[in-house]
Amino acid sequence: MSTETAAETLDVKGQNCPMPVVKTRGAFDDLAAGEVLEVIATDSGSMSDIAGWAESTDNAELVGQEEATEGGEDVYKHYVRKTE
Amino acid sequence: MSADTPASSDADPAPEAVADLQARIEELETEVSDLRTEVDDDGPKKMVIIATKGTLDMAYPPLILASTAAAFGYDVTVFHTFWGLEILHEENSKNLQLSSVGNPNMPVPNMIAALPGMDRMTTRMMRNRIAENEVASIEELIETSIATGVDLQACQMTIDLLGYDEDDFYDGVTTGVGAASAFQDMVEADIQLLV
């Protein structure tokens, strides 16, 4: 999933609930149809929050999610495509 | 099933009955399409929260839910009344307090929690926790909520009751609203919560 070419990257590292979802929505609104948004968070709750948000949002498709360790901290990456 | 297969002519329904049924079908089709239009035209879903508490811990849930619902595409109204007004008061919102008195979840017995200065200490502890856990401040959540289209309303009756002025509240807060408008919003809403 990391091979997805993201049109935009949103960095919400260090921010906690509800900010990752709220800011994802804001960045998602600025996407063109077909584009993918990459969201990088450190909030572990963002895994279920962003998945749930994408499921409930008509024109959002969760392309992938992954966990990684970068610079000694756990990061959670989300890829959301705007379908229309 | 047998009605679908051609039958002898004497089993055919009378032409008037067929016409009646056709008229009835058309009537129902119109009704269904009207209802469908009504449902589709309903626009985005709505949530209304009535926020009545002004302590540091109780200020969070309405704002977190409101900004989250807005991210889900909901039209959100938060009607602040009584101590809930403190959340929207630009100065007081930065100074919301937390008390251990009557809160069995806090590690301080009521006898001690009731001593002067204890609320200040409890509040300081909570604020440190909030900062350590990188939880957004109340101010930040208010600004985010307003920026994402949440309608933060301050009940006019309690503004007058508590002697506040419209200018005391954050920019973008709706004033001049009362129980009737809150009730009307609740009637139309899909989710109604009292906090």
Coordinates of C-alpha atoms in Angstrom, one line a residue:
Chain A
M1 CA 0.0 0.0 0.0
S2 CA 3.0 2.3 0.5
T3 CA 3.3 2.2 -3.3
E4 CA 0.2 4.4 -3.5
T5 CA 1.2 7.7 -5.0
A6 CA -0.3 10.2 -2.6
A7 CA -1.2 13.6 -4.1
E8 CA -1.0 15.2 -0.7
T9 CA 0.5 14.3 2.7
L10 CA -1.0 15.4 6.0
D11 CA 1.2 15.3 9.0
V12 CA -0.7 15.0 12.3
K13 CA 2.1 13.5 14.3
G14 CA 1.8 14.5 18.0
Q15 CA -1.9 15.2 17.7
N16 CA -4.5 13.3 19.6
C17 CA -8.2 12.4 19.1
P18 CA -10.2 14.0 17.5
M19 CA -7.6 16.0 15.5
P20 CA -6.4 13.3 13.1
V21 CA -9.9 12.7 11.8
V22 CA -10.9 16.4 11.8
K23 CA -7.8 17.4 9.9
T24 CA -8.1 14.5 7.5
R25 CA -11.5 15.7 6.6
G26 CA -10.1 19.2 5.9
A27 CA -7.3 17.9 3.7
F28 CA -9.6 15.4 2.0
D29 CA -12.0 18.2 0.9
D30 CA -9.1 19.9 -1.0
L31 CA -8.3 16.8 -3.0
A32 CA -9.4 16.3 -6.6
A33 CA -11.4 13.2 -7.6
G34 CA -9.2 10.2 -7.8
E35 CA -6.4 11.6 -5.7
V36 CA -5.0 9.8 -2.6
L37 CA -4.3 11.6 0.7
E38 CA -1.6 10.2 2.9
V39 CA -2.1 10.8 6.6
I40 CA 0.8 10.3 9.1
A41 CA -0.2 10.1 12.7
T42 CA 1.2 9.0 16.0
D43 CA -2.2 8.5 17.7
S44 CA -2.8 4.7 17.7
G45 CA -6.5 5.4 17.9
S46 CA -6.3 6.9 14.4
M47 CA -6.2 3.4 12.9
S48 CA -9.9 2.7 13.8
D49 CA -10.9 6.4 13.7
I50 CA -9.8 7.0 10.1
A51 CA -11.0 3.6 8.9
G52 CA -14.4 4.3 10.4
W53 CA -14.5 7.8 9.0
A54 CA -13.6 6.6 5.5
E55 CA -16.3 3.9 5.7
S56 CA -19.0 6.4 6.6
T57 CA -17.9 9.0 4.1
D58 CA -19.5 8.5 0.7
N59 CA -16.7 9.6 -1.5
A60 CA -13.8 8.3 0.6
E61 CA -12.1 4.9 0.1
L62 CA -9.5 3.6 2.5
V63 CA -6.8 2.3 0.2
G64 CA -4.5 1.1 3.0
Q65 CA -3.1 1.6 6.5
E66 CA 0.2 0.7 7.9
E67 CA 2.2 0.9 11.1
A68 CA 5.9 1.8 11.0
T69 CA 8.6 2.9 13.4
E70 CA 10.3 6.1 12.3
G71 CA 12.9 7.9 14.4
G72 CA 12.1 5.7 17.4
E73 CA 8.4 6.5 17.4
D74 CA 5.4 4.5 16.2
V75 CA 3.7 6.1 13.3
Y76 CA 0.4 5.1 11.7
K77 CA 0.0 5.8 8.0
H78 CA -3.3 6.0 6.3
Y79 CA -4.1 6.3 2.6
V80 CA -7.5 7.6 1.6
R81 CA -8.7 8.0 -2.0
K82 CA -11.4 10.5 -3.0
T83 CA -13.5 8.5 -5.4
E84 CA -15.6 11.4 -6.8
Chain B
M1 CA -48.4 -17.2 -9.6
S2 CA -51.4 -18.5 -11.4
A3 CA -52.6 -14.9 -12.0
D4 CA -49.5 -14.4 -14.2
T5 CA -50.4 -17.1 -16.6
P6 CA -53.1 -16.6 -19.2
A7 CA -56.4 -18.0 -18.0
S8 CA -59.7 -18.6 -19.6
S9 CA -61.6 -15.4 -20.4
D10 CA -64.2 -15.8 -17.6
A11 CA -61.3 -15.7 -15.1
D12 CA -60.1 -12.3 -16.4
P13 CA -60.8 -9.4 -14.0
A14 CA -63.3 -6.9 -15.1
P15 CA -61.8 -3.9 -17.0
E16 CA -63.0 -1.5 -14.3
A17 CA -61.1 -3.5 -11.6
V18 CA -57.9 -3.4 -13.8
A19 CA -58.3 0.4 -14.3
D20 CA -58.8 0.8 -10.5
L21 CA -55.7 -1.2 -9.8
Q22 CA -53.7 0.7 -12.4
A23 CA -54.8 4.0 -10.8
R24 CA -53.9 2.7 -7.4
I25 CA -50.5 1.7 -8.6
E26 CA -49.9 5.1 -10.2
E27 CA -51.0 6.8 -6.9
L28 CA -48.6 4.6 -4.9
E29 CA -45.7 5.2 -7.3
T30 CA -46.2 9.0 -7.0
E31 CA -46.3 8.6 -3.2
V32 CA -43.1 6.6 -3.2
S33 CA -41.3 9.0 -5.4
D34 CA -42.5 12.0 -3.3
L35 CA -41.2 10.3 -0.2
R36 CA -37.9 9.4 -1.9
T37 CA -37.5 13.1 -2.9
E38 CA -38.3 14.2 0.6
V39 CA -35.7 11.8 2.1
D40 CA -33.0 12.7 -0.5
D41 CA -33.7 16.4 -0.1
D42 CA -33.1 16.1 3.6
G43 CA -29.5 17.1 3.0
P44 CA -26.7 16.2 5.4
K45 CA -27.5 14.5 8.7
K46 CA -27.7 16.6 11.8
M47 CA -26.5 16.4 15.4
V48 CA -27.5 18.6 18.3
I49 CA -25.6 18.7 21.6
I50 CA -26.9 20.6 24.6
A51 CA -23.8 21.5 26.7
T52 CA -24.7 22.4 30.3
K53 CA -21.4 21.9 32.2
G54 CA -18.5 24.2 32.5
T55 CA -15.8 22.1 34.2
L56 CA -12.6 21.3 32.4
D57 CA -13.5 17.6 32.1
M58 CA -17.0 18.2 30.9
A59 CA -16.0 20.8 28.3
Y60 CA -14.2 18.2 26.2
P61 CA -16.9 15.7 25.2
P62 CA -19.2 18.1 23.4
L63 CA -16.4 19.7 21.5
I64 CA -14.7 16.5 20.5
L65 CA -18.0 15.0 19.3
A66 CA -19.0 18.1 17.5
S67 CA -15.8 18.4 15.5
T68 CA -15.8 14.7 14.8
A69 CA -19.4 14.8 13.6
A70 CA -18.5 17.7 11.3
A71 CA -15.7 15.6 9.9
F72 CA -18.3 12.9 9.1
G73 CA -20.3 15.5 7.1
Y74 CA -22.9 16.2 9.8
D75 CA -24.5 19.6 10.3
V76 CA -23.7 20.2 14.0
T77 CA -25.2 22.6 16.5
V78 CA -24.0 22.8 20.1
F79 CA -26.3 24.8 22.3
H80 CA -24.5 26.0 25.4
T81 CA -26.6 26.9 28.4
F82 CA -25.9 27.5 32.1
W83 CA -22.3 26.6 32.9
G84 CA -21.8 25.4 29.4
L85 CA -21.5 29.0 28.5
E86 CA -18.1 29.0 30.2
I87 CA -16.8 26.9 27.3
L88 CA -17.6 29.7 24.8
H89 CA -16.4 32.5 27.1
E90 CA -13.1 33.5 25.6
E91 CA -11.4 34.4 28.8
N92 CA -13.1 31.9 31.2
S93 CA -12.6 29.0 28.8
K94 CA -8.8 29.2 29.3
N95 CA -9.3 28.9 33.0
L96 CA -11.8 26.0 33.4
Q97 CA -11.5 24.2 36.7
L98 CA -11.8 20.6 37.8
S99 CA -12.9 19.5 41.2
S100 CA -12.2 16.3 43.1
V101 CA -15.2 16.9 45.4
G102 CA -17.9 14.4 44.7
N103 CA -15.8 12.7 42.1
P104 CA -14.9 9.2 43.3
N105 CA -12.6 8.7 40.3
M106 CA -10.1 11.2 41.7
P107 CA -7.5 9.9 44.1
V108 CA -8.3 12.5 46.8
P109 CA -10.9 11.9 49.6
N110 CA -13.7 14.5 49.6
M111 CA -12.7 15.8 53.1
I112 CA -9.3 16.8 51.7
A113 CA -10.6 17.8 48.2
A114 CA -12.9 20.3 49.9
L115 CA -9.9 22.2 51.4
P116 CA -9.1 25.7 49.9
G117 CA -6.8 25.5 46.9
M118 CA -7.5 21.9 46.2
D119 CA -9.5 22.5 43.0
R120 CA -6.6 24.6 41.7
M121 CA -4.2 21.7 42.4
T122 CA -6.5 19.1 40.8
T123 CA -6.9 21.3 37.8
R124 CA -3.2 21.8 37.4
M125 CA -2.7 18.1 37.5
M126 CA -5.3 17.5 34.8
R127 CA -3.8 20.3 32.6
N128 CA -0.4 18.7 32.8
R129 CA -1.9 15.4 31.8
I130 CA -3.7 17.0 28.9
A131 CA -0.4 18.6 27.7
E132 CA 1.6 15.4 28.2
N133 CA -0.8 13.4 26.2
E134 CA -0.9 16.0 23.5
V135 CA -4.7 16.4 23.8
A136 CA -5.9 19.6 22.1
S137 CA -6.8 22.6 24.3
I138 CA -10.4 23.8 24.6
E139 CA -9.5 26.9 22.7
E140 CA -8.0 24.8 19.9
L141 CA -11.1 22.6 19.7
I142 CA -13.4 25.7 19.7
E143 CA -11.5 27.2 16.8
T144 CA -11.4 23.9 14.9
S145 CA -15.2 23.4 15.5
I146 CA -16.0 26.9 14.2
A147 CA -13.6 26.5 11.2
T148 CA -15.3 23.2 10.3
G149 CA -18.8 24.7 10.3
V150 CA -20.1 23.7 13.8
D151 CA -22.6 26.2 15.0
L152 CA -21.7 27.0 18.6
Q153 CA -24.6 28.7 20.2
A154 CA -24.8 30.6 23.5
C155 CA -28.2 30.6 25.2
Q156 CA -29.4 34.2 25.4
M157 CA -31.3 33.7 28.6
T158 CA -28.2 32.4 30.5
I159 CA -26.0 35.1 28.9
D160 CA -28.3 37.6 30.6
L161 CA -28.6 35.5 33.8
L162 CA -24.9 35.3 34.3
G163 CA -24.4 38.9 33.3
Y164 CA -22.2 38.2 30.3
D165 CA -21.9 40.3 27.2
E166 CA -22.0 39.0 23.6
D167 CA -18.5 40.3 23.1
D168 CA -17.2 38.0 25.8
F169 CA -17.5 35.0 23.5
Y170 CA -15.3 33.7 20.8
D171 CA -15.7 35.1 17.3
G172 CA -18.2 33.0 15.4
V173 CA -20.3 32.1 18.4
T174 CA -24.0 32.5 17.7
T175 CA -25.9 34.5 20.3
G176 CA -29.5 35.6 20.6
V177 CA -30.9 32.0 20.5
G178 CA -33.2 30.3 23.0
A179 CA -34.8 27.0 23.9
A180 CA -37.2 27.2 21.0
S181 CA -34.5 27.3 18.4
A182 CA -32.6 24.6 20.2
F183 CA -35.7 22.4 20.4
Q184 CA -36.5 23.0 16.7
D185 CA -32.9 21.9 15.8
M186 CA -33.4 18.8 18.0
V187 CA -36.6 17.9 16.3
E188 CA -34.8 17.9 12.9
A189 CA -31.7 16.2 14.2
D190 CA -30.7 12.5 13.8
I191 CA -28.7 12.6 17.1
Q192 CA -29.5 14.7 20.2
L193 CA -27.3 14.7 23.3
L194 CA -27.4 16.4 26.6
V195 CA -24.0 16.8 28.2

